[in-house]
CSV table of C-alpha atoms and ligand atoms in Angstrom, one decimal:
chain,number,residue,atom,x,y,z
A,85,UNK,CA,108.3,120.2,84.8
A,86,UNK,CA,105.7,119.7,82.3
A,87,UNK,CA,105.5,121.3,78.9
A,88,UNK,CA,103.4,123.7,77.8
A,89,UNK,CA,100.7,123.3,75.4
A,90,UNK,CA,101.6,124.9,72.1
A,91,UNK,CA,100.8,122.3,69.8
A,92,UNK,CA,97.7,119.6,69.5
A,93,UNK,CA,96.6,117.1,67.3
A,94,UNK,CA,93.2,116.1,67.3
A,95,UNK,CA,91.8,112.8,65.3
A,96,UNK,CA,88.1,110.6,65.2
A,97,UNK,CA,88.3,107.1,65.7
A,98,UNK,CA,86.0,103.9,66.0
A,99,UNK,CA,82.2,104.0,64.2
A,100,UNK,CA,81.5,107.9,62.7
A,101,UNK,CA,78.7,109.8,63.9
A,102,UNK,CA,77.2,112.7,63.0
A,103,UNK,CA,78.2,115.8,64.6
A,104,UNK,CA,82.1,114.7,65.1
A,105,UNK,CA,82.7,117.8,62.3
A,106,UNK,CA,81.0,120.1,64.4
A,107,UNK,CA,83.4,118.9,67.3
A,108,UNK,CA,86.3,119.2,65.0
A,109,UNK,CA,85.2,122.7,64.1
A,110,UNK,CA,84.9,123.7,67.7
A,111,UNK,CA,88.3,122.2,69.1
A,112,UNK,CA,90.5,123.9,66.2
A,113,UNK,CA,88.6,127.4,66.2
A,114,UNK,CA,89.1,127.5,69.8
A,115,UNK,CA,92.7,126.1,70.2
A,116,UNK,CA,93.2,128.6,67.3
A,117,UNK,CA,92.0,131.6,69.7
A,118,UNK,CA,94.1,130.2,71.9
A,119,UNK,CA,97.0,130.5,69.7
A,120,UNK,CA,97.8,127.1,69.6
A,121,UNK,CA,98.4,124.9,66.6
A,122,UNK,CA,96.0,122.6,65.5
A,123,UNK,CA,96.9,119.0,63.9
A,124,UNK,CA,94.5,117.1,62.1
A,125,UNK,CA,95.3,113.4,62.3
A,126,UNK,CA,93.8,111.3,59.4
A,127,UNK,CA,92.1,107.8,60.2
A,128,UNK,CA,92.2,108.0,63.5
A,129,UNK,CA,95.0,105.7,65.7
A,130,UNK,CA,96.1,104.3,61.8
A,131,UNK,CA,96.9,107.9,60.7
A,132,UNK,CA,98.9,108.4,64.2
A,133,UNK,CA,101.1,105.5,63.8
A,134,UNK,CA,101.7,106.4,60.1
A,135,UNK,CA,102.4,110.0,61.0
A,136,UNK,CA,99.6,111.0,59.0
A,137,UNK,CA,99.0,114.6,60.3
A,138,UNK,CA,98.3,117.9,58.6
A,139,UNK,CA,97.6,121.6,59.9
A,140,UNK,CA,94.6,122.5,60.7
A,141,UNK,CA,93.4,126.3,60.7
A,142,UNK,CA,90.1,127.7,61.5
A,143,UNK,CA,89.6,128.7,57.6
A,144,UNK,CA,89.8,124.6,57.0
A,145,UNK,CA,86.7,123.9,59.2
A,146,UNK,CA,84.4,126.4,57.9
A,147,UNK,CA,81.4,125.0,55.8
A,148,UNK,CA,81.3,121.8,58.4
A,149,UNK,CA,79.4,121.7,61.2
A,150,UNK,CA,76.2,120.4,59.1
A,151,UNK,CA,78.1,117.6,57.4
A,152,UNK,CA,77.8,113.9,58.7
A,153,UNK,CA,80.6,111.4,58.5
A,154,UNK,CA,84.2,112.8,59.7
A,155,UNK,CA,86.4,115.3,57.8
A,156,UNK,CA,89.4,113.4,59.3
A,157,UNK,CA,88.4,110.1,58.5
A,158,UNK,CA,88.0,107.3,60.4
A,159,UNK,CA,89.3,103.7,61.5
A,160,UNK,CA,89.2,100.7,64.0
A,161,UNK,CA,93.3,99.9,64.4
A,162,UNK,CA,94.4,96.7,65.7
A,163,UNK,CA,97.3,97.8,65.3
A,164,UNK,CA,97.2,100.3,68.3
A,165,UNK,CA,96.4,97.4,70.8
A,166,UNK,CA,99.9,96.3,70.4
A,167,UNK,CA,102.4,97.8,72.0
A,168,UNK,CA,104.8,98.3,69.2
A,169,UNK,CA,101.6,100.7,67.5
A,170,UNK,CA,101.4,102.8,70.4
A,171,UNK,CA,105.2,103.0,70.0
A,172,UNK,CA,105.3,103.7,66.5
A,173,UNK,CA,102.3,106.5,67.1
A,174,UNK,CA,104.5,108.0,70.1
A,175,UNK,CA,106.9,108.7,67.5
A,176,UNK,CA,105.2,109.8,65.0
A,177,UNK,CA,103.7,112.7,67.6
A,178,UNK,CA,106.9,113.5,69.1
A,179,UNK,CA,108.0,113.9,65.6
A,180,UNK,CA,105.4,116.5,64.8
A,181,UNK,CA,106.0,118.0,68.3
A,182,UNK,CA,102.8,117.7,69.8
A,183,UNK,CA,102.2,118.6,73.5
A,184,UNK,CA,98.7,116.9,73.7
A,185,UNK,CA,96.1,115.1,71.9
A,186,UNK,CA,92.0,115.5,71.5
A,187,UNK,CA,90.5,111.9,70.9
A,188,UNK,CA,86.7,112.0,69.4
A,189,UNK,CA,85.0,108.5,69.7
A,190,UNK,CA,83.8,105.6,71.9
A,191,UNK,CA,84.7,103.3,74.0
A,192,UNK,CA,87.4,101.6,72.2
A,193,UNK,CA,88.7,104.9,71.1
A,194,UNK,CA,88.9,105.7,75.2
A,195,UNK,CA,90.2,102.3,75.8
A,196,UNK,CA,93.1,102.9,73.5
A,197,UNK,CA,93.6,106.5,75.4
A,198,UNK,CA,93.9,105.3,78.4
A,199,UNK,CA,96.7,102.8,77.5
A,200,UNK,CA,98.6,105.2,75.6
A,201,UNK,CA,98.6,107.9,78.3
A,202,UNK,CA,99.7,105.0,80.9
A,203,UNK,CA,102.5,104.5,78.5
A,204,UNK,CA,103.2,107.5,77.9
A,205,UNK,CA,102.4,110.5,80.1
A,206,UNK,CA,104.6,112.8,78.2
A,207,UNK,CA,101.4,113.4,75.8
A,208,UNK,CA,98.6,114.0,77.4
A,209,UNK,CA,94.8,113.2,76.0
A,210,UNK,CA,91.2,114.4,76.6
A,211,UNK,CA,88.2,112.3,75.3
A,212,UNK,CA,85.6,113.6,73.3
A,213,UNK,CA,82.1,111.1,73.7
A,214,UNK,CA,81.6,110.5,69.7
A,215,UNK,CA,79.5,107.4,69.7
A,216,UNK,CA,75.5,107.2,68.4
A,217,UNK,CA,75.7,104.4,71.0
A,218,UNK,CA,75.3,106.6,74.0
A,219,UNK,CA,77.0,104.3,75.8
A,220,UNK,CA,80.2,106.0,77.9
A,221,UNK,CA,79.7,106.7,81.7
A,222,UNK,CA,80.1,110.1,82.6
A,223,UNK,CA,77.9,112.1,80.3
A,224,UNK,CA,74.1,112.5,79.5
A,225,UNK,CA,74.5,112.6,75.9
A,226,UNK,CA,77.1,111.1,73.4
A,227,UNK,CA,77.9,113.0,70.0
A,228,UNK,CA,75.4,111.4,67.4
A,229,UNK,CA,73.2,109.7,69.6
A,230,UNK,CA,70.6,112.1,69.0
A,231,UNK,CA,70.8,112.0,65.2
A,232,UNK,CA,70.4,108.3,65.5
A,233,UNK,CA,67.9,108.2,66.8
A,234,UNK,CA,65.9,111.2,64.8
A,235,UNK,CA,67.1,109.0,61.5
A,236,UNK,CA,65.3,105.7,63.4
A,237,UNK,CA,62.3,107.2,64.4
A,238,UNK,CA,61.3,108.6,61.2
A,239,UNK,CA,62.6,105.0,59.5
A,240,UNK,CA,59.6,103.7,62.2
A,241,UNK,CA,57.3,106.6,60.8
A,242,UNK,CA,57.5,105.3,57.6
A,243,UNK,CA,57.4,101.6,58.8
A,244,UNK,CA,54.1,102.5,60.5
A,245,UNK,CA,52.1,103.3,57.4
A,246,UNK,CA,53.1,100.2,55.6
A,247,UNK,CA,52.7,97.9,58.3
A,248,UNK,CA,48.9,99.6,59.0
A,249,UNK,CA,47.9,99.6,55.2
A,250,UNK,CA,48.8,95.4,55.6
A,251,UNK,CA,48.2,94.3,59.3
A,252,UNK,CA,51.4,93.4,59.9
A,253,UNK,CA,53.6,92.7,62.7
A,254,UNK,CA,57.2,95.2,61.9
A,255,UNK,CA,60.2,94.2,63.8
A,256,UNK,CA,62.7,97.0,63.1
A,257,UNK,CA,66.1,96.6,63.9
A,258,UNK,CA,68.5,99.6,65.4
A,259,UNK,CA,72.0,99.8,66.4
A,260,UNK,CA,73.8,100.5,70.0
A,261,UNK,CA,75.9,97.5,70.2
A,262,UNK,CA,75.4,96.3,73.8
A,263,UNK,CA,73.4,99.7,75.1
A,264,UNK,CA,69.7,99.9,74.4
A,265,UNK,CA,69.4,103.6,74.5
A,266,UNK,CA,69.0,104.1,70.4
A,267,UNK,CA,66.2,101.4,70.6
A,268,UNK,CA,64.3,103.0,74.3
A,269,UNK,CA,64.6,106.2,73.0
A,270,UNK,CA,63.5,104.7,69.5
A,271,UNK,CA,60.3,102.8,71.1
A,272,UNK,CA,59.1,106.0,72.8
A,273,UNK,CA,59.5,108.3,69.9
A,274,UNK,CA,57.7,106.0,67.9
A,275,UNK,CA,55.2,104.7,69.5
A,276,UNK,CA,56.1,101.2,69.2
A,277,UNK,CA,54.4,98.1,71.0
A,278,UNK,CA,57.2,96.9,72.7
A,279,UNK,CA,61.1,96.8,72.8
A,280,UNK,CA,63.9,94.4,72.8
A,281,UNK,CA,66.8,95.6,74.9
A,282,UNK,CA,70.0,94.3,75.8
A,283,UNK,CA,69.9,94.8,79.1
A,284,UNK,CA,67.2,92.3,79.5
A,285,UNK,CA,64.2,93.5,80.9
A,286,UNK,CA,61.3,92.0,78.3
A,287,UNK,CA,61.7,88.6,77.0
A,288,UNK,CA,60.2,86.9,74.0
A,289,UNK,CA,57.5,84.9,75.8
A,290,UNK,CA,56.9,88.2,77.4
A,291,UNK,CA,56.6,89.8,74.3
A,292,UNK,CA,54.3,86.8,73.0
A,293,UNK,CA,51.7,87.6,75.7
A,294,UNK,CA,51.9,91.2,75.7
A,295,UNK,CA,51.6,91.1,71.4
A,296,UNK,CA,48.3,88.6,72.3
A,297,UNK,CA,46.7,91.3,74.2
A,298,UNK,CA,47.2,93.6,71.7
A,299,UNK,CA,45.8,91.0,69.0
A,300,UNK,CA,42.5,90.5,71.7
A,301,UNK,CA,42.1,94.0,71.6
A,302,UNK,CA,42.2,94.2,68.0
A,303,UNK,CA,45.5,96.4,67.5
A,304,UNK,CA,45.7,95.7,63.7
A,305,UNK,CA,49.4,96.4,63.4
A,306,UNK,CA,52.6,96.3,65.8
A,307,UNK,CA,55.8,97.4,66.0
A,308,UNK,CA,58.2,96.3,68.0
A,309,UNK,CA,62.1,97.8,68.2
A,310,UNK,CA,64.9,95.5,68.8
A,311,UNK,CA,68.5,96.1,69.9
A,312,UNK,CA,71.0,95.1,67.6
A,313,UNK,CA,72.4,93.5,71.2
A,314,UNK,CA,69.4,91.8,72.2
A,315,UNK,CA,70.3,88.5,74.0
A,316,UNK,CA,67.8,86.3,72.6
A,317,UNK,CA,69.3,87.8,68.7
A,318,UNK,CA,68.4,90.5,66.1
A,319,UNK,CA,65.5,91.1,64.6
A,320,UNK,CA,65.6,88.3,62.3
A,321,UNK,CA,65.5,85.6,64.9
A,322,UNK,CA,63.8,87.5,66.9
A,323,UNK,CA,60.9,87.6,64.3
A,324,UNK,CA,61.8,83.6,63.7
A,325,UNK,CA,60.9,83.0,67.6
A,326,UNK,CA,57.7,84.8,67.6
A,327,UNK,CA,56.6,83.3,64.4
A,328,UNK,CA,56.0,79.5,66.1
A,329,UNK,CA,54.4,81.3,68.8
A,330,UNK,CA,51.8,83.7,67.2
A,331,UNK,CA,50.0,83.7,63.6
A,332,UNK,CA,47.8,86.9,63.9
A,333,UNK,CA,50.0,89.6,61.9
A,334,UNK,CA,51.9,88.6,58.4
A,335,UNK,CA,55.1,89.3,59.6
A,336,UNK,CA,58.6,91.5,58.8
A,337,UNK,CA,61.9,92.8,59.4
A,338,UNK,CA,63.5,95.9,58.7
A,339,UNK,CA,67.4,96.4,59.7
A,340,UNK,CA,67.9,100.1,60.1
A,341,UNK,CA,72.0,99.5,59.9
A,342,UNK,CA,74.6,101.7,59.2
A,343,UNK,CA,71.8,104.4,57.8
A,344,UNK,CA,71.7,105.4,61.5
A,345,UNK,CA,74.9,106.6,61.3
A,346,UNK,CA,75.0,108.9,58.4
A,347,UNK,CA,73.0,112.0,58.0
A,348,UNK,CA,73.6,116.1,58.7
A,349,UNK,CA,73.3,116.3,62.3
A,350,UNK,CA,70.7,117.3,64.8
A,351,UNK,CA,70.8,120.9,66.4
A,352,UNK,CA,71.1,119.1,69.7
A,353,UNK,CA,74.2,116.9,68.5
A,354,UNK,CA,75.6,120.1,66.7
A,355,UNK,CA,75.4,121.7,70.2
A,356,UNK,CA,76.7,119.5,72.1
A,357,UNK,CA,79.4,118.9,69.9
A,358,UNK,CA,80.7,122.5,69.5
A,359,UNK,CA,80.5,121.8,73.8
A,360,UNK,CA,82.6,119.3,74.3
A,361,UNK,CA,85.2,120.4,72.4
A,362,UNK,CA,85.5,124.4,73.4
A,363,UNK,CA,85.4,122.6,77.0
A,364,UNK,CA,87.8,120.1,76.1
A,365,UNK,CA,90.6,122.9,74.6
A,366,UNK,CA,90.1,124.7,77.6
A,367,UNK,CA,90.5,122.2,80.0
A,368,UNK,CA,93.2,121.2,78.6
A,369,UNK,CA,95.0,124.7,79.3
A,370,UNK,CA,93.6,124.9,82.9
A,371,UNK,CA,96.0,121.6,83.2
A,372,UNK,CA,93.5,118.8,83.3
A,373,UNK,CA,94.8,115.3,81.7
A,374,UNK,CA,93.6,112.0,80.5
A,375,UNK,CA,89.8,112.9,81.5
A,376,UNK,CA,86.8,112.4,79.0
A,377,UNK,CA,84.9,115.7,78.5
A,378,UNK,CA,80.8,115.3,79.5
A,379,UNK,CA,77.6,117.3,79.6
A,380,UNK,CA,75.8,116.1,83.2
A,381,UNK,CA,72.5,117.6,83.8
A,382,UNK,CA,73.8,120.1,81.4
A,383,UNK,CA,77.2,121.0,83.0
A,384,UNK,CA,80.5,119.8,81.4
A,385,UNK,CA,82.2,117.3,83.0
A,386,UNK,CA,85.2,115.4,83.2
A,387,UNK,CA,85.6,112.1,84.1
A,388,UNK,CA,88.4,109.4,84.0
A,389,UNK,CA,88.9,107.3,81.1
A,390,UNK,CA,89.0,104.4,83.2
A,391,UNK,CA,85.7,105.4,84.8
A,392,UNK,CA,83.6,106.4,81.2
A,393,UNK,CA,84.9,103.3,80.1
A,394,UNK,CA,84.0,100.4,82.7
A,395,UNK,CA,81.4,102.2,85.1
A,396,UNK,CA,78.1,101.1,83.7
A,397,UNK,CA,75.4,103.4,82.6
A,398,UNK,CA,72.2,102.1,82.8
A,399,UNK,CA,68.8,102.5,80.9
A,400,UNK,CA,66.3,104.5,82.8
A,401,UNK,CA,64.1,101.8,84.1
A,402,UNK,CA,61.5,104.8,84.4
A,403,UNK,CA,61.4,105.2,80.7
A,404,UNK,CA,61.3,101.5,80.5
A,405,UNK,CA,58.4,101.4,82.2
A,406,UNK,CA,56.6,104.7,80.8
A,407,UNK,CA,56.8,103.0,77.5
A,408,UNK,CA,55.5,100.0,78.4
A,409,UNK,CA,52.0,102.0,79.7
A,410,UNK,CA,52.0,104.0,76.8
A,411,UNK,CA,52.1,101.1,74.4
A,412,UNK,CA,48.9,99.6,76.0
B,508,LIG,O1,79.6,102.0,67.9
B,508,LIG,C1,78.8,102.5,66.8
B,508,LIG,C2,78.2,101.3,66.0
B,508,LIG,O2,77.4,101.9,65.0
B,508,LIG,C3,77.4,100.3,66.8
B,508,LIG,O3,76.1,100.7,67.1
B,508,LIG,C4,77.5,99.1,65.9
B,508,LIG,O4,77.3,97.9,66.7
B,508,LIG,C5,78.9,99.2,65.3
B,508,LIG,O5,79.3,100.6,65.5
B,508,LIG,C6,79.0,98.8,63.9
B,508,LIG,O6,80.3,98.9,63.5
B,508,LIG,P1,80.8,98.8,62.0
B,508,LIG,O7,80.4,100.1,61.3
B,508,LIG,O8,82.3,98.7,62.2
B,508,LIG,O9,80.2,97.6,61.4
């Protein structure tokens, strides 16, 4: 028969992003209500092989749920892709006792889940999406996606005055690894002239033509958003490329980076984080196992590791092609 839940741990793993406090906050406030006991684990999969847990009460995760970055630290372990790590971190929770584990992060964080729980079904898991990429199957909205993508629009705000004050050509760099969602989402909130994507759909001679009609029509700036994944490269060599092509704008790149990732978070990501982890302590107690926790068309959701990890979640091709009439 399977054990009862008395006692959880729950860790952050993988890139930060803003509103994985707020999550924290929610999944050991309502665990606590629950009377469960709450673990933190520190630095993610690292901390859990070297037993690096601590109590967590509801009075430790007041004053955080506006805070960016992760109270509980943070890491991308190699070592838990071996099997000895996942056996050293299967010891380390049965020697804290815990009956199940909260995981808040990406895809790698979910692929390292799913592994363990195949390993060892004795501890159960839920996911918790915690990515700015936006990037996992089975939810509209990942935990810091929205920040991101507030932080890069107003970079491109700013970007705009400089580059109309000079008539220059911007190209501005934004993160998602291989997802374009921060740089759609990015285009359209900005305003920009065109985007980059990875998933292929514009490319640089494309983008040539379409920046020459905006150059006959005497646009007298541009910016254009390109995803860190883009297949043709980043912004740098994406700027290269289009420089032996077209001499109307002076042109320039700005790399957004890791700037994306910091910040207080959004309302929306603050929401959906206190979401997603109520839902995932509770689903945990109605029995559910090795799932990730979602928001779909604004219900929760939960959906198999496997699939949030390998099913593919596209860009809207609708917004793709909104933003390509609004840019003319
Ligand atoms: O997955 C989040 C993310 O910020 C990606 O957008 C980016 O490609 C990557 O992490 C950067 O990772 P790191 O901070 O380890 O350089």
């Amino acid at each position: 028969m399977e054990k009862s839940i008395k006692r959880i741990a729950v860790f952050t793993s993988g890139g930060d992003a803003p509103g994985m406090n707020a999550a924290i906050r929610a999944v050991v406030r309502t665990a606590n209500y629950y009377d469960l006991h709450v673990f933190g684990i520190n630095r993610g999969y690292e901390g859990m092989i070297n037993g690096d847990l601590h109590r967590l009460d509801s009075r430790d995760v007041a004053n955080i749920i506006h805070r960016g970055g992760t109270i509980l630290k943070t890491a991308r372990s190699e070592r838990f892709k071996t099997p000895e790590g996942r056996r050293a971190a299967y010891e380390a929770l049965q020697a804290y006792d815990i009956d199940a584990c909260i995981a808040i992060g990406g895809d790698g964080t979910l692929t390292g889940a799913k592994i363990f729980c195949e390993e060892y079904p004795q501890i159960p898991f839920i996911g918790i999406p915690g990515t700015i990429d936006n990037d996992l199957f089975g939810t509209d909205y990942t935990i810091g996606y929205d920040t991101a993508v507030n932080t890069a629009v107003e970079a491109v705000d700013r970007i705009r005055d400089t580059a109309d004050s000079h008539n220059r050509l911007f190209f501005i760099e934004v993160m998602g690894r291989n997802a374009g969602y921060i740089a759609l989402s990015t285009a359209i909130g900005g305003g920009a002239e065109a985007v980059l994507l990875p998933e292929d759909k514009l490319n640089i001679e494309e983008l040539v033509t379409r920046l020459n009609l905006g150059a006959k029509k005497k646009k007298l700036f541009s910016v254009v958003i390109v995803a860190e994944g883009f297949m043709e490269g980043g912004a740098q060599e994406v700027a290269r490329l289009v420089n032996e092509r077209f001499d109307y704008y002076d042109i320039k790149v700005t790399i957004i980076g890791h700037l994306q990732r910091g910040g207080s978070p959004s309302r929306l990501d603050r929401l959906i984080a206190s979401r997603l982890g109520f839902s995932a302590v509770e689903l945990l107690l109605k029995g559910e196992r090795n799932i990730m926790v979602g928001i779909v068309k604004n219900e929760i959701t939960g959906t198999s590791f496997e699939d949030a990890i390998t099913k593919s979640k596209a860009v809207n091709d609708e917004l793709i092609r909104m933003a390509e009439i609004l840019a003319t």
